[in-house]
PDB file of C-alpha atoms in Angstrom:
ATOM      1  CA  MET A   1      55.277  23.340  30.924  1.00  0.00           C
ATOM      2  CA  ILE A   2      53.660  20.711  28.680  1.00  0.00           C
ATOM      3  CA  ASP A   3      52.485  22.081  25.331  1.00  0.00           C
ATOM      4  CA  LYS A   4      48.904  20.938  24.850  1.00  0.00           C
ATOM      5  CA  GLY A   5      48.213  22.816  21.627  1.00  0.00           C
ATOM      6  CA  LEU A   6      45.783  25.290  23.198  1.00  0.00           C
ATOM      7  CA  ASP A   7      45.636  29.063  23.169  1.00  0.00           C
ATOM      8  CA  ASP A   8      45.457  31.152  26.340  1.00  0.00           C
ATOM      9  CA  GLN A   9      41.664  30.742  26.437  1.00  0.00           C
ATOM     10  CA  GLY A  10      41.735  26.956  26.244  1.00  0.00           C
ATOM     11  CA  PHE A  11      40.715  26.634  22.603  1.00  0.00           C
ATOM     12  CA  ILE A  12      42.624  24.388  20.178  1.00  0.00           C
ATOM     13  CA  ALA A  13      45.173  26.611  18.459  1.00  0.00           C
ATOM     14  CA  ARG A  14      45.560  26.465  14.700  1.00  0.00           C
ATOM     15  CA  GLU A  15      48.590  24.261  14.367  1.00  0.00           C
ATOM     16  CA  GLY A  16      50.206  25.312  11.085  1.00  0.00           C
ATOM     17  CA  SER A  17      51.555  28.468   9.486  1.00  0.00           C
ATOM     18  CA  LEU A  18      53.217  29.400   6.215  1.00  0.00           C
ATOM     19  CA  ASP A  19      56.035  30.834   8.345  1.00  0.00           C
ATOM     20  CA  ARG A  20      56.833  27.293   9.522  1.00  0.00           C
ATOM     21  CA  VAL A  21      57.316  25.848   6.032  1.00  0.00           C
ATOM     22  CA  GLN A  22      60.925  24.688   5.764  1.00  0.00           C
ATOM     23  CA  PRO A  23      62.985  26.336   2.994  1.00  0.00           C
ATOM     24  CA  GLU A  24      63.316  23.160   0.935  1.00  0.00           C
ATOM     25  CA  PHE A  25      59.518  22.970   0.653  1.00  0.00           C
ATOM     26  CA  GLY A  26      59.047  26.635  -0.282  1.00  0.00           C
ATOM     27  CA  PRO A  27      59.183  26.156  -4.088  1.00  0.00           C
ATOM     28  CA  LEU A  28      56.673  23.302  -3.841  1.00  0.00           C
ATOM     29  CA  VAL A  29      54.219  25.383  -1.814  1.00  0.00           C
ATOM     30  CA  GLU A  30      54.505  28.261  -4.262  1.00  0.00           C
ATOM     31  CA  ALA A  31      53.986  25.884  -7.196  1.00  0.00           C
ATOM     32  CA  ALA A  32      50.902  24.516  -5.449  1.00  0.00           C
ATOM     33  CA  ARG A  33      49.551  28.036  -4.955  1.00  0.00           C
ATOM     34  CA  ARG A  34      50.032  28.888  -8.630  1.00  0.00           C
ATOM     35  CA  GLY A  35      48.704  25.539  -9.810  1.00  0.00           C
ATOM     36  CA  ILE A  36      45.539  25.810  -7.744  1.00  0.00           C
ATOM     37  CA  ALA A  37      44.843  29.343  -8.970  1.00  0.00           C
ATOM     38  CA  ASP A  38      45.533  28.468 -12.608  1.00  0.00           C
ATOM     39  CA  THR A  39      43.555  25.209 -12.527  1.00  0.00           C
ATOM     40  CA  PHE A  40      40.436  26.241 -10.635  1.00  0.00           C
ATOM     41  CA  GLY A  41      40.227  30.023 -10.920  1.00  0.00           C
ATOM     42  CA  PRO A  42      37.912  32.324  -8.949  1.00  0.00           C
ATOM     43  CA  ASP A  43      34.746  30.972 -10.575  1.00  0.00           C
ATOM     44  CA  ARG A  44      35.239  27.577  -8.945  1.00  0.00           C
ATOM     45  CA  LEU A  45      37.595  28.211  -6.023  1.00  0.00           C
ATOM     46  CA  HIS A  46      36.638  29.853  -2.747  1.00  0.00           C
ATOM     47  CA  SER A  47      39.926  29.137  -0.933  1.00  0.00           C
ATOM     48  CA  GLY A  48      42.852  26.743  -0.679  1.00  0.00           C
ATOM     49  CA  TYR A  49      44.698  25.345   2.357  1.00  0.00           C
ATOM     50  CA  LEU A  50      47.762  23.325   3.316  1.00  0.00           C
ATOM     51  CA  TYR A  51      47.628  20.776   6.090  1.00  0.00           C
ATOM     52  CA  GLY A  52      49.880  18.070   7.486  1.00  0.00           C
ATOM     53  CA  SER A  53      53.589  18.122   8.219  1.00  0.00           C
ATOM     54  CA  ILE A  54      54.590  20.821   5.707  1.00  0.00           C
ATOM     55  CA  PRO A  55      52.754  23.748   7.365  1.00  0.00           C
ATOM     56  CA  ARG A  56      53.629  22.330  10.794  1.00  0.00           C
ATOM     57  CA  GLY A  57      57.313  22.569   9.889  1.00  0.00           C
ATOM     58  CA  THR A  58      57.976  18.881  10.588  1.00  0.00           C
ATOM     59  CA  ALA A  59      58.111  17.535   7.022  1.00  0.00           C
ATOM     60  CA  ARG A  60      60.963  15.233   5.951  1.00  0.00           C
ATOM     61  CA  ALA A  61      62.392  15.789   2.490  1.00  0.00           C
ATOM     62  CA  GLY A  62      61.680  12.884   0.148  1.00  0.00           C
ATOM     63  CA  ARG A  63      59.411  11.141   2.669  1.00  0.00           C
ATOM     64  CA  SER A  64      56.558  13.500   3.540  1.00  0.00           C
ATOM     65  CA  ASP A  65      53.593  14.119   1.305  1.00  0.00           C
ATOM     66  CA  LEU A  66      51.826  17.293   0.177  1.00  0.00           C
ATOM     67  CA  ASP A  67      48.326  17.659   1.619  1.00  0.00           C
ATOM     68  CA  LEU A  68      45.912  20.246   0.219  1.00  0.00           C
ATOM     69  CA  LEU A  69      42.282  21.122   0.885  1.00  0.00           C
ATOM     70  CA  LEU A  70      40.385  23.100  -1.741  1.00  0.00           C
ATOM     71  CA  VAL A  71      37.053  24.731  -0.954  1.00  0.00           C
ATOM     72  CA  LEU A  72      34.797  25.216  -3.959  1.00  0.00           C
ATOM     73  CA  HIS A  73      31.766  27.456  -4.313  1.00  0.00           C
ATOM     74  CA  ARG A  74      29.607  24.461  -5.252  1.00  0.00           C
ATOM     75  CA  PRO A  75      29.769  20.696  -4.731  1.00  0.00           C
ATOM     76  CA  PRO A  76      32.737  19.121  -6.572  1.00  0.00           C
ATOM     77  CA  THR A  77      32.038  17.468  -9.906  1.00  0.00           C
ATOM     78  CA  GLU A  78      33.862  14.647 -11.675  1.00  0.00           C
ATOM     79  CA  ALA A  79      35.592  17.304 -13.774  1.00  0.00           C
ATOM     80  CA  ASP A  80      36.788  19.039 -10.604  1.00  0.00           C
ATOM     81  CA  ARG A  81      38.131  15.744  -9.266  1.00  0.00           C
ATOM     82  CA  ALA A  82      39.917  15.023 -12.536  1.00  0.00           C
ATOM     83  CA  ASP A  83      41.541  18.457 -12.461  1.00  0.00           C
ATOM     84  CA  ALA A  84      42.624  17.897  -8.852  1.00  0.00           C
ATOM     85  CA  ALA A  85      44.120  14.490  -9.728  1.00  0.00           C
ATOM     86  CA  ALA A  86      46.064  16.017 -12.620  1.00  0.00           C
ATOM     87  CA  LEU A  87      47.386  18.785 -10.363  1.00  0.00           C
ATOM     88  CA  GLU A  88      48.391  16.213  -7.710  1.00  0.00           C
ATOM     89  CA  ALA A  89      50.348  14.234 -10.308  1.00  0.00           C
ATOM     90  CA  ALA A  90      52.064  17.318 -11.704  1.00  0.00           C
ATOM     91  CA  LEU A  91      53.168  18.576  -8.283  1.00  0.00           C
ATOM     92  CA  ASP A  92      54.439  15.143  -7.273  1.00  0.00           C
ATOM     93  CA  ALA A  93      56.337  14.615 -10.533  1.00  0.00           C
ATOM     94  CA  GLY A  94      57.861  18.080 -10.481  1.00  0.00           C
ATOM     95  CA  HIS A  95      59.128  18.087  -6.893  1.00  0.00           C
ATOM     96  CA  GLN A  96      61.249  15.264  -5.500  1.00  0.00           C
ATOM     97  CA  VAL A  97      61.091  16.829  -2.050  1.00  0.00           C
ATOM     98  CA  VAL A  98      57.754  15.046  -1.478  1.00  0.00           C
ATOM     99  CA  ASP A  99      56.618  11.446  -1.781  1.00  0.00           C
ATOM    100  CA  GLY A 100      53.119  11.822  -3.214  1.00  0.00           C
ATOM    101  CA  GLY A 101      50.245  13.854  -1.903  1.00  0.00           C
ATOM    102  CA  GLY A 102      46.531  14.399  -2.067  1.00  0.00           C
ATOM    103  CA  ILE A 103      43.957  17.105  -2.694  1.00  0.00           C
ATOM    104  CA  LEU A 104      40.665  17.099  -0.806  1.00  0.00           C
ATOM    105  CA  LEU A 105      37.705  18.860  -2.426  1.00  0.00           C
ATOM    106  CA  PHE A 106      34.689  20.193  -0.535  1.00  0.00           C
ATOM    107  CA  ASP A 107      32.199  22.990  -1.029  1.00  0.00           C
ATOM    108  CA  THR A 108      31.519  25.885   1.329  1.00  0.00           C
ATOM    109  CA  ALA A 109      28.001  24.726   2.240  1.00  0.00           C
ATOM    110  CA  THR A 110      29.271  21.327   3.397  1.00  0.00           C
ATOM    111  CA  LEU A 111      32.095  22.750   5.477  1.00  0.00           C
ATOM    112  CA  LEU A 112      29.811  25.270   7.168  1.00  0.00           C
ATOM    113  CA  SER A 113      26.973  22.805   7.757  1.00  0.00           C
ATOM    114  CA  GLU A 114      25.763  21.821  11.223  1.00  0.00           C
ATOM    115  CA  LEU A 115      26.485  18.167  10.444  1.00  0.00           C
ATOM    116  CA  GLU A 116      30.164  18.855   9.708  1.00  0.00           C
ATOM    117  CA  ARG A 117      30.765  21.495  12.370  1.00  0.00           C
ATOM    118  CA  TYR A 118      32.742  19.158  14.622  1.00  0.00           C
ATOM    119  CA  ASP A 119      34.424  17.186  11.856  1.00  0.00           C
ATOM    120  CA  LEU A 120      35.302  18.880   8.569  1.00  0.00           C
ATOM    121  CA  GLY A 121      34.624  22.330  10.004  1.00  0.00           C
ATOM    122  CA  TRP A 122      36.990  21.689  12.912  1.00  0.00           C
ATOM    123  CA  PHE A 123      39.533  20.172  10.523  1.00  0.00           C
ATOM    124  CA  LEU A 124      39.629  23.317   8.406  1.00  0.00           C
ATOM    125  CA  ALA A 125      39.601  25.733  11.333  1.00  0.00           C
ATOM    126  CA  CYS A 126      42.283  24.010  13.410  1.00  0.00           C
ATOM    127  CA  LEU A 127      44.405  21.806  11.136  1.00  0.00           C
ATOM    128  CA  CYS A 128      44.463  23.689   7.816  1.00  0.00           C
ATOM    129  CA  THR A 129      46.699  26.643   6.967  1.00  0.00           C
ATOM    130  CA  PRO A 130      45.299  29.264   4.546  1.00  0.00           C
ATOM    131  CA  LEU A 131      47.177  29.322   1.244  1.00  0.00           C
ATOM    132  CA  LEU A 132      44.978  31.468  -0.981  1.00  0.00           C
ATOM    133  CA  GLY A 133      41.535  33.041  -0.886  1.00  0.00           C
ATOM    134  CA  PRO A 134      39.448  34.153   2.120  1.00  0.00           C
ATOM    135  CA  ASP A 135      39.832  32.023   5.243  1.00  0.00           C
ATOM    136  CA  LEU A 136      36.602  30.085   5.824  1.00  0.00           C
ATOM    137  CA  ALA A 137      37.615  29.566   9.466  1.00  0.00           C
ATOM    138  CA  ALA A 138      36.322  33.084  10.150  1.00  0.00           C
ATOM    139  CA  GLU A 139      32.802  31.659   9.743  1.00  0.00           C
ATOM    140  CA  LEU A 140      33.362  28.680  12.043  1.00  0.00           C
ATOM    141  CA  PRO A 141      33.380  28.464  15.855  1.00  0.00           C
ATOM    142  CA  ARG A 142      36.404  27.892  18.056  1.00  0.00           C
ATOM    143  CA  TYR A 143      36.937  24.417  19.434  1.00  0.00           C
ATOM    144  CA  ARG A 144      37.880  22.767  22.707  1.00  0.00           C
ATOM    145  CA  PRO A 145      39.104  19.138  23.147  1.00  0.00           C
ATOM    146  CA  THR A 146      35.684  17.755  24.126  1.00  0.00           C
ATOM    147  CA  SER A 147      33.995  14.365  23.915  1.00  0.00           C
ATOM    148  CA  LEU A 148      31.691  15.774  21.218  1.00  0.00           C
ATOM    149  CA  LEU A 149      34.706  16.668  19.101  1.00  0.00           C
ATOM    150  CA  ALA A 150      36.200  13.214  19.699  1.00  0.00           C
ATOM    151  CA  ARG A 151      32.958  11.498  18.670  1.00  0.00           C
ATOM    152  CA  GLU A 152      32.463  13.503  15.488  1.00  0.00           C
ATOM    153  CA  THR A 153      36.061  13.341  14.273  1.00  0.00           C
ATOM    154  CA  ASN A 154      36.827   9.652  14.789  1.00  0.00           C
ATOM    155  CA  GLY A 155      33.703   7.889  15.995  1.00  0.00           C
ATOM    156  CA  ASP A 156      33.204   5.966  12.746  1.00  0.00           C
ATOM    157  CA  LEU A 157      35.950   3.351  12.891  1.00  0.00           C
ATOM    158  CA  ALA A 158      33.317   0.629  12.394  1.00  0.00           C
ATOM    159  CA  LEU A 159      32.856   1.849   8.820  1.00  0.00           C
ATOM    160  CA  ALA A 160      36.571   1.736   8.024  1.00  0.00           C
ATOM    161  CA  LEU A 161      37.517  -1.702   9.380  1.00  0.00           C
ATOM    162  CA  PRO A 162      35.623  -3.795   6.776  1.00  0.00           C
ATOM    163  CA  ARG A 163      37.097  -1.704   3.951  1.00  0.00           C
ATOM    164  CA  TRP A 164      40.630  -2.167   5.234  1.00  0.00           C
ATOM    165  CA  ARG A 165      40.218  -5.938   5.473  1.00  0.00           C
ATOM    166  CA  THR A 166      39.181  -6.257   1.816  1.00  0.00           C
ATOM    167  CA  SER A 167      41.189  -3.428   0.280  1.00  0.00           C
ATOM    168  CA  GLY A 168      43.349  -4.185  -2.730  1.00  0.00           C
ATOM    169  CA  THR A 169      45.489  -1.110  -2.116  1.00  0.00           C
ATOM    170  CA  ASP A 170      49.276  -1.490  -2.183  1.00  0.00           C
ATOM    171  CA  PRO A 171      50.190  -3.003   1.237  1.00  0.00           C
ATOM    172  CA  ARG A 172      52.682  -0.266   2.076  1.00  0.00           C
ATOM    173  CA  ALA A 173      50.199   2.519   1.359  1.00  0.00           C
ATOM    174  CA  LEU A 174      47.419   0.659   3.176  1.00  0.00           C
ATOM    175  CA  ASN A 175      49.582   0.051   6.249  1.00  0.00           C
ATOM    176  CA  ARG A 176      50.468   3.731   6.354  1.00  0.00           C
ATOM    177  CA  ALA A 177      46.864   4.904   6.059  1.00  0.00           C
ATOM    178  CA  VAL A 178      45.527   2.396   8.595  1.00  0.00           C
ATOM    179  CA  ALA A 179      48.297   3.072  11.110  1.00  0.00           C
ATOM    180  CA  ARG A 180      47.793   6.826  10.888  1.00  0.00           C
ATOM    181  CA  ARG A 181      44.062   6.512  11.395  1.00  0.00           C
ATOM    182  CA  LEU A 182      44.415   4.185  14.370  1.00  0.00           C
ATOM    183  CA  VAL A 183      46.955   6.380  16.141  1.00  0.00           C
ATOM    184  CA  ARG A 184      44.855   9.480  15.619  1.00  0.00           C
ATOM    185  CA  THR A 185      41.734   7.666  16.792  1.00  0.00           C
ATOM    186  CA  ALA A 186      43.533   6.366  19.875  1.00  0.00           C
ATOM    187  CA  PHE A 187      44.652   9.893  20.685  1.00  0.00           C
ATOM    188  CA  THR A 188      41.191  11.439  20.297  1.00  0.00           C
ATOM    189  CA  LEU A 189      39.846   8.634  22.500  1.00  0.00           C
ATOM    190  CA  VAL A 190      41.849  10.124  25.383  1.00  0.00           C
ATOM    191  CA  MET A 191      41.975  13.739  24.141  1.00  0.00           C
ATOM    192  CA  PRO A 192      39.300  15.089  26.530  1.00  0.00           C
ATOM    193  CA  ARG A 193      41.020  13.435  29.510  1.00  0.00           C
ATOM    194  CA  TRP A 194      44.450  14.687  28.464  1.00  0.00           C
ATOM    195  CA  GLY A 195      42.965  18.116  27.779  1.00  0.00           C
ATOM    196  CA  GLY A 196      44.709  19.195  24.590  1.00  0.00           C
ATOM    197  CA  TRP A 197      45.564  18.538  20.964  1.00  0.00           C
ATOM    198  CA  THR A 198      48.573  17.248  19.025  1.00  0.00           C
ATOM    199  CA  SER A 199      49.055  15.941  15.498  1.00  0.00           C
ATOM    200  CA  ASP A 200      52.432  14.397  16.302  1.00  0.00           C
ATOM    201  CA  LEU A 201      51.924  10.665  15.743  1.00  0.00           C
ATOM    202  CA  ALA A 202      54.640   9.414  18.070  1.00  0.00           C
ATOM    203  CA  ARG A 203      53.441  11.723  20.822  1.00  0.00           C
ATOM    204  CA  SER A 204      49.820  10.744  20.178  1.00  0.00           C
ATOM    205  CA  ALA A 205      50.672   7.059  20.595  1.00  0.00           C
ATOM    206  CA  GLU A 206      52.617   7.780  23.784  1.00  0.00           C
ATOM    207  CA  ILE A 207      49.751   9.801  25.285  1.00  0.00           C
ATOM    208  CA  ALA A 208      47.107   7.205  24.402  1.00  0.00           C
ATOM    209  CA  GLY A 209      49.347   4.415  25.688  1.00  0.00           C
ATOM    210  CA  SER A 210      49.697   6.142  29.047  1.00  0.00           C
ATOM    211  CA  TYR A 211      45.931   5.720  29.547  1.00  0.00           C
ATOM    212  CA  TYR A 212      45.835   2.195  28.087  1.00  0.00           C
ATOM    213  CA  PRO A 213      49.213   0.636  28.972  1.00  0.00           C
ATOM    214  CA  GLU A 214      48.072  -2.796  27.776  1.00  0.00           C
ATOM    215  CA  ARG A 215      47.854  -1.310  24.260  1.00  0.00           C
ATOM    216  CA  ALA A 216      50.970   0.863  24.456  1.00  0.00           C
ATOM    217  CA  GLY A 217      53.139  -1.543  22.457  1.00  0.00           C
ATOM    218  CA  GLN A 218      50.616  -1.863  19.643  1.00  0.00           C
ATOM    219  CA  LEU A 219      50.203   1.906  19.531  1.00  0.00           C
ATOM    220  CA  ARG A 220      53.982   2.426  19.318  1.00  0.00           C
ATOM    221  CA  THR A 221      54.086  -0.056  16.437  1.00  0.00           C
ATOM    222  CA  ALA A 222      51.280   1.802  14.683  1.00  0.00           C
ATOM    223  CA  ALA A 223      53.109   5.119  15.048  1.00  0.00           C
ATOM    224  CA  GLU A 224      56.321   3.579  13.690  1.00  0.00           C
ATOM    225  CA  VAL A 225      54.500   2.135  10.663  1.00  0.00           C
ATOM    226  CA  ALA A 226      52.692   5.424  10.066  1.00  0.00           C
ATOM    227  CA  LEU A 227      56.008   7.268   9.938  1.00  0.00           C
ATOM    228  CA  ALA A 228      58.043   4.598   8.086  1.00  0.00           C
ATOM    229  CA  PRO A 229      55.540   2.319   6.317  1.00  0.00           C
ATOM    230  CA  THR A 230      56.299  -1.171   5.076  1.00  0.00           C
ATOM    231  CA  GLY A 231      54.178  -3.834   3.387  1.00  0.00           C
ATOM    232  CA  ASP A 232      54.253  -6.042   6.494  1.00  0.00           C
ATOM    233  CA  ARG A 233      51.072  -8.139   6.407  1.00  0.00           C
ATOM    234  CA  ALA A 234      51.475  -9.182  10.048  1.00  0.00           C
ATOM    235  CA  ALA A 235      51.294  -5.552  11.140  1.00  0.00           C
ATOM    236  CA  LEU A 236      48.192  -5.001   9.028  1.00  0.00           C
ATOM    237  CA  ARG A 237      46.520  -8.054  10.586  1.00  0.00           C
ATOM    238  CA  MET A 238      47.316  -6.730  14.045  1.00  0.00           C
ATOM    239  CA  PHE A 239      45.789  -3.383  13.111  1.00  0.00           C
ATOM    240  CA  THR A 240      42.590  -4.806  11.616  1.00  0.00           C
ATOM    241  CA  GLU A 241      42.013  -7.817  13.876  1.00  0.00           C
ATOM    242  CA  GLU A 242      43.317  -6.685  17.273  1.00  0.00           C
ATOM    243  CA  LEU A 243      43.981  -2.980  17.793  1.00  0.00           C
ATOM    244  CA  GLY A 244      41.233  -1.753  15.453  1.00  0.00           C
ATOM    245  CA  PRO A 245      38.339  -3.805  16.891  1.00  0.00           C
ATOM    246  CA  TRP A 246      39.345  -2.973  20.465  1.00  0.00           C
ATOM    247  CA  LEU A 247      39.608   0.712  19.627  1.00  0.00           C
ATOM    248  CA  MET A 248      36.230   0.690  17.857  1.00  0.00           C
ATOM    249  CA  ALA A 249      34.482  -0.831  20.880  1.00  0.00           C
ATOM    250  CA  GLU A 250      36.225   1.358  23.455  1.00  0.00           C
ATOM    251  CA  TYR A 251      35.551   4.501  21.441  1.00  0.00           C
ATOM    252  CA  ALA A 252      31.838   3.742  21.169  1.00  0.00           C
ATOM    253  CA  ALA A 253      31.659   3.048  24.913  1.00  0.00           C
ATOM    254  CA  VAL A 254      33.474   6.262  25.876  1.00  0.00           C
ATOM    255  CA  HIS A 255      32.261   8.798  23.278  1.00  0.00           C
ATOM    256  CA  GLY A 256      29.470   7.172  21.282  1.00  0.00           C
ATOM    257  CA  VAL A 257      29.193   6.793  17.518  1.00  0.00           C
ATOM    258  CA  LYS A 258      29.611   9.559  14.979  1.00  0.00           C
ATOM    259  CA  ALA A 259      26.423  11.032  13.515  1.00  0.00           C
ATOM    260  CA  ALA A 260      25.433   9.230  10.318  1.00  0.00           C
ATOM    261  CA  ARG A 261      26.152  10.913   7.003  1.00  0.00           C
ATOM    262  CA  PRO A 262      23.795  10.758   3.996  1.00  0.00           C
TER     263      PRO A 262
END
């Protein structure tokens, strides 16, 4: 039977768990837990979460990154962001098992808002694994792989394309970020038709390509670059001038455009 990432009631199952963290990443996760608690404390921090390959149990030592989401009681300040950046750097420098990482900061009101219910709210409830503090997912709904979810998670590609074309970011890092976003957007384009959820990039590209065989080769390339990035400018041009514009137009035609943010 094909695993479509759903529970027995047809809702998207939370994909990660601390039980799935591979042993070599255990010390890093514990250091992250301690570092978050020591840096932010209960006055600022509501809860902290892992997401990405580490809680899914698919991380690759020395190649995967550490992804964290911190929920604060109030909107993040510049001081909060500086503290998060310092913690990121310390965790990366102290643990060779990962290749970089990032810490997202949001406040409880934003994550529980109506505007973010099918974007950041869904992200926390379905893709983030509780690490410390009360689980905010208890205050969010359950989610199905609908067109509404597709629209609100990835229906804003038109905003990203101009930034990618003019970005001065290191080509390898830019290729990785762009390729990941395009594969995930291609998957959510077909997600309601396929009827499930996956975060596996290679599988996502394969599924999307089965619905759009004329784009299957480009999607495979994007998945390969996302998993093993290079600074190849030709690949980046293909992403921003061919695959990206097509995907933007098709997405808007199928699901519409994401609700505007302030």
